[in-house]
Coordinates of C-alpha atoms and ligand atoms in Angstrom, one line a residue:
M1 CA 29.2 -59.8 100.5
P2 CA 26.8 -62.2 102.3
V3 CA 27.6 -65.9 102.6
Q4 CA 24.7 -68.0 101.6
N5 CA 23.9 -71.1 103.6
V6 CA 22.1 -73.3 101.0
Q7 CA 20.0 -76.2 102.2
T8 CA 20.6 -79.4 100.2
S9 CA 20.3 -83.2 100.5
P10 CA 22.6 -86.1 99.6
I11 CA 22.9 -87.0 95.9
E12 CA 23.5 -90.6 95.0
G13 CA 26.6 -91.8 93.4
Q14 CA 29.2 -89.3 94.6
K15 CA 31.7 -92.0 95.4
P16 CA 35.3 -91.1 94.3
G17 CA 36.8 -93.7 92.1
T18 CA 40.4 -94.5 91.0
S19 CA 41.1 -90.8 90.6
G20 CA 38.4 -88.6 92.1
L21 CA 34.8 -88.2 91.1
R22 CA 34.1 -88.6 87.4
K23 CA 30.7 -88.2 85.8
R24 CA 29.0 -87.0 82.7
T25 CA 29.3 -83.2 82.5
A26 CA 25.6 -82.9 82.4
E27 CA 25.4 -84.7 85.8
F28 CA 28.0 -82.4 87.3
R29 CA 25.9 -79.4 86.1
L30 CA 22.7 -80.6 87.8
P31 CA 21.6 -78.3 90.7
H32 CA 23.7 -78.8 93.8
F33 CA 25.8 -81.6 92.3
L34 CA 29.1 -79.9 92.2
E35 CA 28.4 -77.9 95.4
N36 CA 27.5 -81.0 97.4
Y37 CA 30.7 -82.7 96.4
V38 CA 32.9 -79.6 97.0
Q39 CA 31.3 -79.1 100.5
S40 CA 31.7 -82.8 101.3
T41 CA 35.3 -82.6 100.2
F42 CA 35.9 -79.6 102.5
D43 CA 34.1 -81.3 105.4
G44 CA 35.8 -84.6 104.7
I45 CA 39.3 -83.1 105.1
G46 CA 38.3 -81.4 108.3
G47 CA 37.3 -78.0 106.9
V48 CA 39.3 -75.4 105.0
D49 CA 39.2 -72.6 107.5
G50 CA 42.4 -70.5 107.2
K51 CA 43.8 -72.9 104.6
T52 CA 45.5 -72.3 101.3
L53 CA 44.3 -74.4 98.3
V54 CA 45.7 -74.8 94.8
I55 CA 43.0 -74.9 92.1
G56 CA 43.2 -75.6 88.4
G57 CA 42.1 -78.0 85.7
D58 CA 42.6 -79.3 82.2
G59 CA 40.6 -76.6 80.5
R60 CA 37.7 -78.9 79.5
F61 CA 34.1 -77.6 79.1
F62 CA 32.8 -76.4 82.5
N63 CA 36.3 -75.9 83.9
D64 CA 36.0 -72.2 84.4
S65 CA 32.5 -72.0 85.7
A66 CA 33.2 -74.8 88.2
I67 CA 36.3 -73.0 89.4
Q68 CA 34.2 -69.9 90.1
I69 CA 31.8 -71.9 92.2
I70 CA 34.7 -73.6 94.1
L71 CA 36.3 -70.3 94.8
R72 CA 33.1 -68.8 96.2
M73 CA 32.6 -71.9 98.4
A74 CA 36.3 -71.9 99.6
S75 CA 35.8 -68.3 100.6
A76 CA 32.5 -69.0 102.4
N77 CA 34.1 -71.9 104.2
G78 CA 36.9 -69.5 105.5
A79 CA 39.8 -70.5 103.3
A80 CA 42.6 -67.9 103.5
K81 CA 43.9 -68.2 100.0
C82 CA 43.5 -70.0 96.7
I83 CA 46.2 -70.2 94.1
V84 CA 44.7 -70.7 90.7
G85 CA 46.4 -71.3 87.3
Q86 CA 45.8 -68.5 84.8
G87 CA 42.7 -69.2 82.7
G88 CA 41.9 -72.0 85.2
I89 CA 44.6 -74.1 83.6
L90 CA 46.9 -76.4 85.6
S91 CA 48.1 -79.8 84.4
T92 CA 47.7 -82.4 87.1
P93 CA 51.5 -82.7 87.7
A94 CA 51.9 -78.9 87.7
A95 CA 49.1 -78.7 90.3
S96 CA 50.9 -81.3 92.4
H97 CA 54.1 -79.3 92.1
L98 CA 52.4 -76.0 93.1
I99 CA 50.8 -77.6 96.2
R100 CA 54.3 -78.7 97.3
L101 CA 56.2 -75.6 96.2
R102 CA 53.8 -73.2 97.9
K103 CA 53.3 -75.5 100.9
A104 CA 49.6 -75.3 100.4
D105 CA 47.2 -77.4 102.4
G106 CA 45.9 -79.2 99.4
G107 CA 44.3 -78.7 96.0
L108 CA 41.4 -79.3 93.8
I109 CA 42.0 -80.6 90.3
L110 CA 39.3 -80.4 87.7
S111 CA 39.6 -83.1 85.1
A112 CA 38.3 -86.3 83.8
S113 CA 41.8 -87.0 82.4
H114 CA 41.7 -89.0 79.3
N115 CA 37.9 -89.1 79.0
P116 CA 36.5 -86.8 76.3
G117 CA 35.3 -83.3 77.3
G118 CA 32.3 -81.2 76.4
P119 CA 28.7 -80.7 77.4
D120 CA 27.9 -84.3 76.3
A121 CA 31.1 -85.8 77.6
D122 CA 32.8 -86.1 81.0
F123 CA 33.9 -84.0 83.9
G124 CA 35.7 -84.7 87.1
L125 CA 37.1 -83.3 90.3
K126 CA 39.6 -84.6 92.8
Y127 CA 41.2 -83.5 95.9
N128 CA 45.0 -83.7 96.5
G129 CA 46.5 -83.4 99.9
P130 CA 49.4 -81.4 101.3
N131 CA 52.0 -83.8 99.8
G132 CA 50.6 -82.9 96.4
G133 CA 49.2 -86.4 95.8
P134 CA 45.7 -87.8 95.4
A135 CA 43.9 -88.2 98.6
S136 CA 44.4 -91.6 100.2
E137 CA 41.5 -94.1 100.5
S138 CA 40.9 -93.1 104.1
V139 CA 40.3 -89.5 103.0
T140 CA 38.2 -90.3 100.0
D141 CA 36.1 -92.6 102.3
K142 CA 35.5 -89.6 104.6
I143 CA 34.5 -87.4 101.6
Y144 CA 32.1 -90.1 100.4
A145 CA 30.6 -90.4 103.9
C146 CA 30.0 -86.6 103.9
T147 CA 28.2 -86.8 100.5
K148 CA 25.7 -89.2 102.1
S149 CA 24.8 -87.0 105.0
I150 CA 25.2 -83.5 103.6
E151 CA 22.4 -81.0 104.6
Q152 CA 23.9 -77.7 103.6
Y153 CA 26.7 -75.9 101.8
L154 CA 28.2 -72.5 102.1
I155 CA 28.8 -70.2 99.1
A156 CA 29.7 -66.6 98.9
A157 CA 27.5 -64.4 96.7
G158 CA 29.6 -62.1 94.6
D159 CA 31.3 -61.5 91.3
D160 CA 33.4 -63.9 89.3
V161 CA 37.1 -63.7 89.8
D162 CA 39.0 -62.7 86.6
L163 CA 40.9 -65.9 85.9
G164 CA 42.7 -64.3 83.0
Q165 CA 44.5 -61.7 85.1
R166 CA 47.7 -62.7 86.9
G167 CA 48.2 -61.3 90.4
T168 CA 46.2 -61.2 93.6
Q169 CA 42.5 -60.4 93.9
S170 CA 40.1 -60.7 96.8
L171 CA 36.9 -62.7 97.0
D172 CA 34.9 -61.7 100.0
G173 CA 38.0 -61.6 102.2
M174 CA 39.8 -64.6 100.7
S175 CA 42.9 -63.9 98.6
V176 CA 42.9 -65.3 95.1
E177 CA 46.3 -65.5 93.4
I178 CA 46.3 -66.1 89.7
V179 CA 49.6 -67.6 88.6
D180 CA 51.4 -68.6 85.4
P181 CA 50.5 -72.3 85.0
V182 CA 53.7 -73.2 83.2
A183 CA 56.6 -71.2 84.8
D184 CA 57.1 -73.1 88.1
Y185 CA 56.7 -76.5 86.4
A186 CA 59.2 -75.6 83.7
A187 CA 61.7 -74.4 86.4
L188 CA 61.3 -77.8 88.2
M189 CA 62.0 -79.7 85.0
Q190 CA 65.3 -77.8 84.7
T191 CA 66.4 -79.2 88.0
I192 CA 65.7 -82.8 86.9
V193 CA 66.9 -83.4 83.4
D194 CA 69.9 -81.9 81.5
F195 CA 68.5 -79.1 79.4
D196 CA 71.8 -78.3 77.8
K197 CA 72.2 -81.9 76.6
I198 CA 68.7 -82.0 75.2
R199 CA 69.2 -78.6 73.6
A200 CA 72.3 -80.0 71.9
L201 CA 70.4 -83.0 70.7
F202 CA 67.8 -80.8 69.0
A203 CA 70.5 -78.5 67.6
G204 CA 72.1 -81.6 66.1
G205 CA 69.0 -82.2 63.9
F206 CA 67.1 -84.7 66.2
T207 CA 63.5 -84.5 65.2
M208 CA 60.4 -85.0 67.4
C209 CA 56.7 -84.8 67.3
F210 CA 54.7 -84.2 70.5
D211 CA 50.9 -84.6 70.3
A212 CA 49.2 -82.5 73.0
M213 CA 45.9 -83.8 71.8
H214 CA 44.2 -80.4 72.2
A215 CA 44.6 -80.8 75.9
V216 CA 46.4 -79.2 78.8
T217 CA 50.0 -80.1 77.9
G218 CA 50.0 -77.8 74.9
P219 CA 51.2 -74.6 76.7
Y220 CA 53.8 -76.6 78.7
A221 CA 55.1 -78.4 75.7
H222 CA 55.4 -75.3 73.5
T223 CA 57.3 -73.5 76.3
I224 CA 59.6 -76.3 77.3
L225 CA 60.2 -78.2 74.1
E226 CA 60.2 -75.4 71.6
D227 CA 61.1 -72.2 73.5
M228 CA 63.5 -73.6 76.1
L229 CA 65.0 -76.6 74.4
G230 CA 65.0 -75.3 70.9
A231 CA 63.0 -78.0 69.1
P232 CA 61.7 -76.4 65.9
K233 CA 58.3 -74.7 65.9
G234 CA 55.8 -77.3 64.8
T235 CA 57.3 -80.0 67.0
V236 CA 54.2 -79.7 69.2
M237 CA 51.0 -80.6 67.4
N238 CA 47.4 -79.9 68.7
G239 CA 49.0 -77.6 71.2
T240 CA 46.1 -75.3 72.1
P241 CA 43.8 -76.6 74.8
S242 CA 40.2 -76.6 73.7
P243 CA 37.1 -77.3 75.9
D244 CA 36.2 -80.4 73.9
F245 CA 39.8 -81.4 73.0
G246 CA 39.1 -80.8 69.3
K247 CA 36.3 -83.3 69.6
G248 CA 39.0 -85.9 70.2
H249 CA 39.6 -88.5 72.9
P250 CA 42.7 -87.3 74.7
D251 CA 44.0 -90.7 75.6
P252 CA 47.6 -91.2 74.5
N253 CA 47.6 -94.7 73.2
P254 CA 48.0 -96.2 69.7
I255 CA 44.2 -96.1 69.1
W256 CA 43.4 -92.6 70.1
A257 CA 46.7 -91.0 69.1
K258 CA 46.4 -92.6 65.6
T259 CA 47.6 -89.5 63.7
L260 CA 50.9 -89.5 65.6
M261 CA 51.2 -93.3 65.2
D262 CA 50.7 -93.0 61.5
R263 CA 53.4 -90.4 61.3
M264 CA 55.8 -92.4 63.4
Y265 CA 55.3 -95.5 61.2
G266 CA 55.3 -93.6 57.9
T267 CA 58.1 -92.6 55.7
D268 CA 60.0 -89.5 57.0
A269 CA 59.0 -90.3 60.5
P270 CA 60.7 -88.1 63.1
D271 CA 63.2 -89.7 65.5
F272 CA 60.9 -89.6 68.5
G273 CA 57.2 -89.2 69.1
A274 CA 55.2 -88.7 72.3
A275 CA 51.7 -87.7 73.4
S276 CA 50.0 -86.8 76.6
D277 CA 46.4 -87.0 77.9
G278 CA 43.7 -84.5 78.9
D279 CA 45.3 -83.4 82.2
G280 CA 48.9 -84.0 81.3
D281 CA 49.8 -86.9 83.6
R282 CA 50.0 -89.7 81.0
N283 CA 52.6 -90.2 78.3
M284 CA 52.9 -92.3 75.2
I285 CA 56.3 -93.0 73.8
V286 CA 56.9 -94.1 70.2
G287 CA 60.1 -94.3 68.2
R288 CA 60.4 -94.6 64.5
S289 CA 58.3 -97.6 63.8
A290 CA 58.7 -98.6 67.4
Y291 CA 55.8 -98.2 69.9
V292 CA 57.0 -98.6 73.5
T293 CA 54.5 -100.1 75.9
P294 CA 54.1 -98.0 79.1
S295 CA 55.3 -101.0 81.1
D296 CA 58.4 -101.2 78.9
S297 CA 58.9 -97.5 79.2
L298 CA 59.0 -97.7 83.0
A299 CA 61.6 -100.5 82.7
L300 CA 63.7 -98.6 80.3
L301 CA 63.6 -95.4 82.4
T302 CA 64.5 -97.4 85.5
A303 CA 67.5 -98.9 83.7
H304 CA 68.8 -95.5 82.5
A305 CA 67.4 -92.8 84.9
H306 CA 70.9 -92.4 86.4
L307 CA 71.8 -90.5 83.2
A308 CA 69.7 -87.6 84.3
P309 CA 71.1 -85.2 86.9
A310 CA 68.2 -85.7 89.4
Y311 CA 68.8 -89.5 89.5
S312 CA 72.6 -89.6 89.1
G313 CA 72.9 -91.1 92.6
G314 CA 70.7 -94.1 91.6
L315 CA 67.2 -94.9 92.5
A316 CA 66.0 -95.7 96.0
G317 CA 63.5 -98.2 94.6
V318 CA 60.7 -98.5 92.1
A319 CA 57.0 -99.3 92.2
R320 CA 54.4 -100.4 89.7
S321 CA 50.7 -101.0 89.8
M322 CA 49.8 -104.7 90.0
P323 CA 48.5 -105.0 86.4
T324 CA 51.6 -103.3 85.0
S325 CA 53.9 -105.8 83.4
R326 CA 56.8 -107.3 85.4
A327 CA 59.4 -105.9 83.0
V328 CA 60.5 -103.3 85.6
D329 CA 60.9 -106.0 88.3
R330 CA 63.7 -107.6 86.3
V331 CA 65.5 -104.3 85.9
A332 CA 65.1 -103.5 89.6
E333 CA 66.5 -106.9 90.5
S334 CA 69.6 -106.3 88.3
L335 CA 70.1 -102.9 89.9
G336 CA 69.7 -104.4 93.4
I337 CA 66.8 -102.1 94.3
S338 CA 63.3 -103.0 95.6
C339 CA 60.3 -103.1 93.4
F340 CA 56.9 -102.6 95.0
E341 CA 53.6 -103.8 93.6
T342 CA 50.6 -101.5 94.4
P343 CA 46.9 -101.4 93.5
T344 CA 45.9 -99.4 90.4
G345 CA 45.8 -95.6 90.9
W346 CA 48.5 -93.1 91.8
K347 CA 47.3 -92.5 95.3
F348 CA 48.9 -95.8 96.3
F349 CA 52.4 -94.6 95.4
G350 CA 52.2 -91.6 97.7
N351 CA 53.3 -93.2 100.9
L352 CA 56.2 -95.0 99.2
L353 CA 57.4 -91.8 97.7
D354 CA 57.0 -89.8 100.9
A355 CA 58.9 -92.4 102.8
G356 CA 61.7 -92.3 100.3
K357 CA 61.3 -96.0 99.5
V358 CA 60.9 -95.4 95.8
T359 CA 62.1 -92.9 93.2
L360 CA 60.3 -94.0 90.1
C361 CA 56.7 -95.4 89.7
G362 CA 54.6 -96.4 86.8
E363 CA 51.4 -97.9 85.5
E364 CA 50.5 -99.8 82.4
S365 CA 48.0 -97.1 81.5
A366 CA 50.7 -94.7 80.3
G367 CA 51.5 -93.2 83.7
T368 CA 55.1 -92.7 84.8
G369 CA 56.4 -90.5 87.5
S370 CA 59.0 -89.9 90.1
D371 CA 59.5 -88.3 93.5
H372 CA 59.6 -84.8 92.0
V373 CA 55.8 -84.5 92.4
R374 CA 53.1 -86.9 93.7
E375 CA 51.3 -87.5 90.5
K376 CA 52.3 -89.2 87.3
D377 CA 53.8 -86.7 84.9
G378 CA 53.5 -87.0 81.1
L379 CA 55.9 -84.3 80.0
W380 CA 58.5 -85.2 82.7
A381 CA 58.6 -88.8 81.2
V382 CA 59.1 -87.4 77.7
L383 CA 61.9 -85.2 79.0
L384 CA 63.6 -88.1 80.8
W385 CA 63.4 -90.1 77.6
L386 CA 65.0 -87.2 75.7
N387 CA 67.7 -87.1 78.3
V388 CA 68.4 -90.8 77.9
L389 CA 68.3 -90.5 74.1
A390 CA 70.8 -87.5 74.3
E391 CA 73.2 -89.5 76.4
K392 CA 72.9 -92.9 74.7
K393 CA 72.8 -91.6 71.1
M394 CA 70.8 -94.6 70.1
S395 CA 67.4 -94.9 68.5
V396 CA 64.3 -95.8 70.5
S397 CA 64.1 -99.2 68.9
D398 CA 67.8 -100.0 69.6
L399 CA 67.3 -99.0 73.2
M400 CA 64.3 -101.4 73.5
T401 CA 66.2 -104.2 71.7
D402 CA 69.0 -103.8 74.2
L403 CA 66.6 -103.8 77.1
W404 CA 65.0 -107.0 76.0
A405 CA 68.3 -108.7 75.2
T406 CA 69.4 -108.0 78.7
H407 CA 66.3 -108.6 80.8
G408 CA 64.0 -110.6 78.5
R409 CA 60.8 -109.1 77.0
C410 CA 57.3 -108.9 78.6
Y411 CA 54.9 -109.0 75.8
Y412 CA 51.9 -107.1 77.0
S413 CA 48.4 -106.0 76.0
R414 CA 45.3 -104.6 77.6
L415 CA 41.8 -105.4 76.4
D416 CA 39.0 -103.0 77.5
Y417 CA 35.4 -104.0 77.3
E418 CA 33.5 -100.7 77.8
E419 CA 30.0 -99.8 78.8
V420 CA 29.3 -103.4 79.9
D421 CA 26.1 -103.9 81.9
S422 CA 27.3 -103.3 85.5
A423 CA 25.5 -106.3 86.9
K424 CA 26.9 -108.6 84.3
A425 CA 30.4 -107.4 84.8
K426 CA 30.1 -108.0 88.5
D427 CA 28.8 -111.5 87.8
M428 CA 31.8 -112.3 85.8
I429 CA 34.2 -111.1 88.5
E430 CA 32.2 -113.0 91.1
G431 CA 32.3 -116.1 89.0
L432 CA 36.1 -115.9 88.8
R433 CA 36.4 -115.1 92.5
G434 CA 34.4 -118.1 93.3
K435 CA 36.7 -120.5 91.6
L436 CA 40.1 -118.9 92.4
S437 CA 41.1 -121.3 95.1
S438 CA 40.6 -124.4 93.0
L439 CA 42.6 -123.2 89.9
A440 CA 46.2 -123.7 90.8
G441 CA 47.6 -126.9 89.3
T442 CA 44.8 -127.2 86.7
N443 CA 45.1 -126.7 82.9
V444 CA 43.2 -124.4 80.7
G445 CA 43.6 -124.6 77.0
A446 CA 47.3 -124.8 76.2
L447 CA 48.4 -123.4 79.6
A448 CA 48.9 -124.7 83.2
I449 CA 47.8 -122.5 86.0
E450 CA 50.5 -121.8 88.6
T451 CA 48.7 -119.4 91.0
A452 CA 45.4 -117.6 91.1
D453 CA 44.4 -115.0 93.7
E454 CA 42.8 -111.6 94.2
F455 CA 45.2 -108.9 94.9
A456 CA 45.1 -107.2 98.3
Y457 CA 47.6 -104.6 99.3
L458 CA 49.1 -104.0 102.7
D459 CA 50.7 -100.5 102.6
P460 CA 54.2 -101.1 104.0
V461 CA 54.4 -97.5 105.3
D462 CA 51.1 -96.9 107.2
G463 CA 49.8 -100.5 107.4
S464 CA 46.5 -99.6 105.7
Q465 CA 44.9 -102.4 103.7
S466 CA 43.1 -102.4 100.3
A467 CA 41.3 -105.6 99.3
G468 CA 39.6 -106.5 96.0
Q469 CA 42.2 -104.9 93.8
G470 CA 42.1 -107.3 90.8
I471 CA 42.1 -111.0 90.0
R472 CA 45.4 -112.3 88.8
I473 CA 46.2 -115.7 87.3
S474 CA 49.8 -116.8 86.6
F475 CA 50.6 -119.6 84.2
E476 CA 53.6 -121.8 83.9
G477 CA 56.0 -120.4 81.3
G478 CA 55.7 -116.7 82.3
A479 CA 52.2 -115.8 81.2
R480 CA 49.8 -113.8 83.4
A481 CA 46.2 -112.6 83.1
V482 CA 44.7 -109.9 85.3
F483 CA 41.0 -108.9 85.5
R484 CA 39.7 -105.8 87.1
L485 CA 36.9 -103.3 86.8
S486 CA 37.7 -99.7 85.9
G487 CA 37.2 -97.0 88.5
T488 CA 37.2 -94.1 86.2
G489 CA 34.3 -94.8 83.8
T490 CA 31.2 -92.8 83.7
Q491 CA 28.8 -95.2 81.9
G492 CA 28.2 -98.8 82.9
A493 CA 31.2 -100.9 83.8
T494 CA 34.5 -101.2 82.0
I495 CA 36.2 -104.6 82.2
R496 CA 40.0 -104.5 81.8
L497 CA 41.8 -107.7 80.9
Y498 CA 45.6 -107.4 81.1
L499 CA 47.7 -110.0 79.4
E500 CA 51.4 -110.7 79.7
Q501 CA 53.9 -113.3 78.4
F502 CA 57.5 -113.2 79.4
E503 CA 60.1 -114.3 76.8
T504 CA 63.8 -114.7 77.1
D505 CA 64.6 -116.7 73.9
P506 CA 66.9 -114.4 71.9
N507 CA 65.2 -115.5 68.7
R508 CA 61.7 -114.6 69.9
L509 CA 62.2 -111.0 71.1
H510 CA 60.6 -109.4 68.1
E511 CA 57.3 -111.1 67.6
D512 CA 53.9 -109.7 67.2
P513 CA 52.5 -109.2 70.7
Q514 CA 49.0 -110.3 69.9
T515 CA 50.3 -113.6 68.4
V516 CA 52.5 -114.2 71.4
L517 CA 49.6 -113.5 73.7
K518 CA 47.1 -115.7 71.9
D519 CA 47.3 -118.6 74.4
V520 CA 47.0 -116.5 77.5
R521 CA 44.2 -114.5 76.0
E522 CA 42.3 -117.7 75.1
A523 CA 42.9 -119.1 78.6
A524 CA 41.7 -115.9 80.3
L525 CA 38.5 -115.8 78.2
A526 CA 37.8 -119.5 78.9
L527 CA 38.4 -119.1 82.6
S528 CA 36.2 -116.0 83.0
D529 CA 33.5 -117.0 80.6
L530 CA 33.5 -113.3 79.7
T531 CA 31.7 -113.7 76.4
A532 CA 28.8 -115.7 77.8
T533 CA 28.4 -113.7 80.9
T534 CA 28.6 -110.2 79.3
G535 CA 27.5 -110.9 75.8
R536 CA 30.6 -109.2 74.5
D537 CA 32.7 -111.1 72.0
A538 CA 35.4 -108.5 71.3
P539 CA 37.0 -105.7 73.3
D540 CA 36.3 -102.1 72.4
V541 CA 39.9 -101.0 72.8
V542 CA 43.1 -103.0 72.6
T543 CA 46.3 -101.3 73.6
Ligands
VG1_1 C1 42.7 -95.8 85.0 C2 44.0 -96.5 84.8 C3 44.9 -96.3 86.0 C4 45.0 -94.7 86.3 C5 43.7 -94.1 86.3 C6 43.7 -92.6 86.4 O1 42.0 -96.3 86.1 O2 43.8 -97.9 84.6 O3 46.1 -96.9 85.9 O4 45.7 -94.5 87.5 O5 42.9 -94.4 85.2 O6 44.5 -92.1 85.4 P1 40.8 -97.4 85.9 O7 40.3 -97.6 87.3 O8 39.9 -96.9 85.0 O9 41.5 -98.6 85.4 V1 44.1 -90.6 84.7 O10 45.3 -90.1 83.7 O11 42.6 -91.0 84.1 O12 43.9 -89.6 86.1
CO2 CO1 45.3 -88.2 83.3

C-alpha cells in the first residue's frame, strides 16, 4: 500500500497545555488538524521509526476514527508496532501501565479527560513517554515547535484496522496488536491492594456505589469491583462508556456527580461512594454524608497506605501540586518523610517517581496516584481506600475525624470562573503579579498577608525550571489563596482560585468550609480585583 506524503502548513494554536492538546472536537476534525499534531508529535520525539507505541482513549466521540488515522500515520512513519486497547479503549492509567509493562517507546492517549465529549464538545490527544508518564515540558516544547514549522505528514493509504478483534493484524507492514484493555490493569491492582481483605469486606455486607459517569472506567470497575471483588451487581452505575458520556460532564466532583452525592447524603446511603472521570485518572471519594476533598484524601491515604501490601514498607516520600492543600504536608512530617511541591499537572511528578523520591502523589483536582504507573489513577485510589476501610473497620467520616484530630484540618475550596475573556483574565493575573512584592506585611480585610509570590519550580532531579506556575498568597493564621489560569480549557480562559484555611482548634473541626473560608475568599477577591477586571461576580463551579 502506498504511503502518502501530504503537503500541509502550520495550524495556529497547537500548543499542548496541562495535559496534552485539548480542543473542540470540531476543531480536531478540521482538515489536517489531527494529522499535523500527530506528525509534530512523532517529529518532536525524534521519529517513531522501529518503535512500539501504545494507543487508546476514553471512548469519546471521534476516538475510533482518530485512532485509525494515528495508526496509518504510525505505519507510514515506520513504527514497528502499535498496541491498541480493544474497541480503542484504554483508561489513562491503564495506558500508562501498558507502556511500562510492554516496554513500549511511548503512547498516544486520546482524551479530553473530564471535559464533555461529542461532536459539539471536546477532544484531546497527548503523548506519554517510555516511563508511561505525560511528556515533560521539554518534549512538549519540541512538539509545539514542530507544529509551527510542519510542511508535510506521512500517512499510509489502506483499510481500517478492526479495533474490535483481539490479536495481531498488519497495517502496511506495521504490526497492530489489539489487547484486552482491562486484564493487565486488573492484574496490576492485585499486586497492590489486598483483594482477599476487600472481598471479605463486601462479603460482610459492606455497600458501595461507584459512578463511572458513562466514561472509560465502566469496564474496569465492573470487572474489578463486581466480578473480582464480589461487590453486588449494580454497585457500578453508568458503567457503559458512551461517546458523549450520556450527555453528561464526566468530572467527579460534588457538582457534576450530583446523583451520587444525593445518594450518599440520602437515607439508605451505601457505606462508600466513588466516581471517576472521562479517562479514568481522577477519583472522588464520599462516605455516608461525608464528602472527602481530594486534598484530604491524599492526606488520609498517605497516613494509611502502609495497610496495603504494596506500601507495607512505608512511603519513600509524597508530592502534591502547589494548589493542593497542605494537609498532606502535616501527615508527611509526622511520618518523617519528604513532601514535594510541584506545579499543576501530572508530568511534574514523573521525575520524582522515577528517581524513587516519592511513592504517592496527588492534586486537589481529584487526582491521586502512586509509583505503580506514571499517571494519576482513579480506580487505584478507590481500591486503596477500600483496603484502608477493610483494615480499619471504620466509617469514612470517622477516619476523617481522626485525621483532623491528629493533624488539624485544612478547610479547602476551589472556585472556577470559566470562559472568561482571555485578555481580561491575563490582565487580572498581571495586576496581581505587579503588586506581589509589596504585599507582605500588609492587611487586606480581616487578614494580614505573610508572604506573596509566584510559584516557580526547580525540578530536584533534572534541574529543569518552570516559572509562572501560579500566584500564592499566605496569610497569618494559616489561610492561603492561590490564583492560576487553567491549561486544559478549550474556550476562553478559566481562572482558578484555590482557598485554604488551616484549623487545629478541636472545637472547630466540623464547620461548614465556605463559612470558614469567607475571610480568605474576600481577601483574595479584594486583592485581585477579580470582579472589576473580569466582570464576573460569581464562580461557575465551586468544589
Ligand atoms: C486540570 C487540573 C490539574 C490536572 C489537569 C489534568 O488542569 O487542575 O490538576 O492535572 O486538569 O487532569 P488545569 O490546567 O485546567 O487546572 V485530567 O484528569 O483533565 O487529565
Ligand atoms: Co482525567
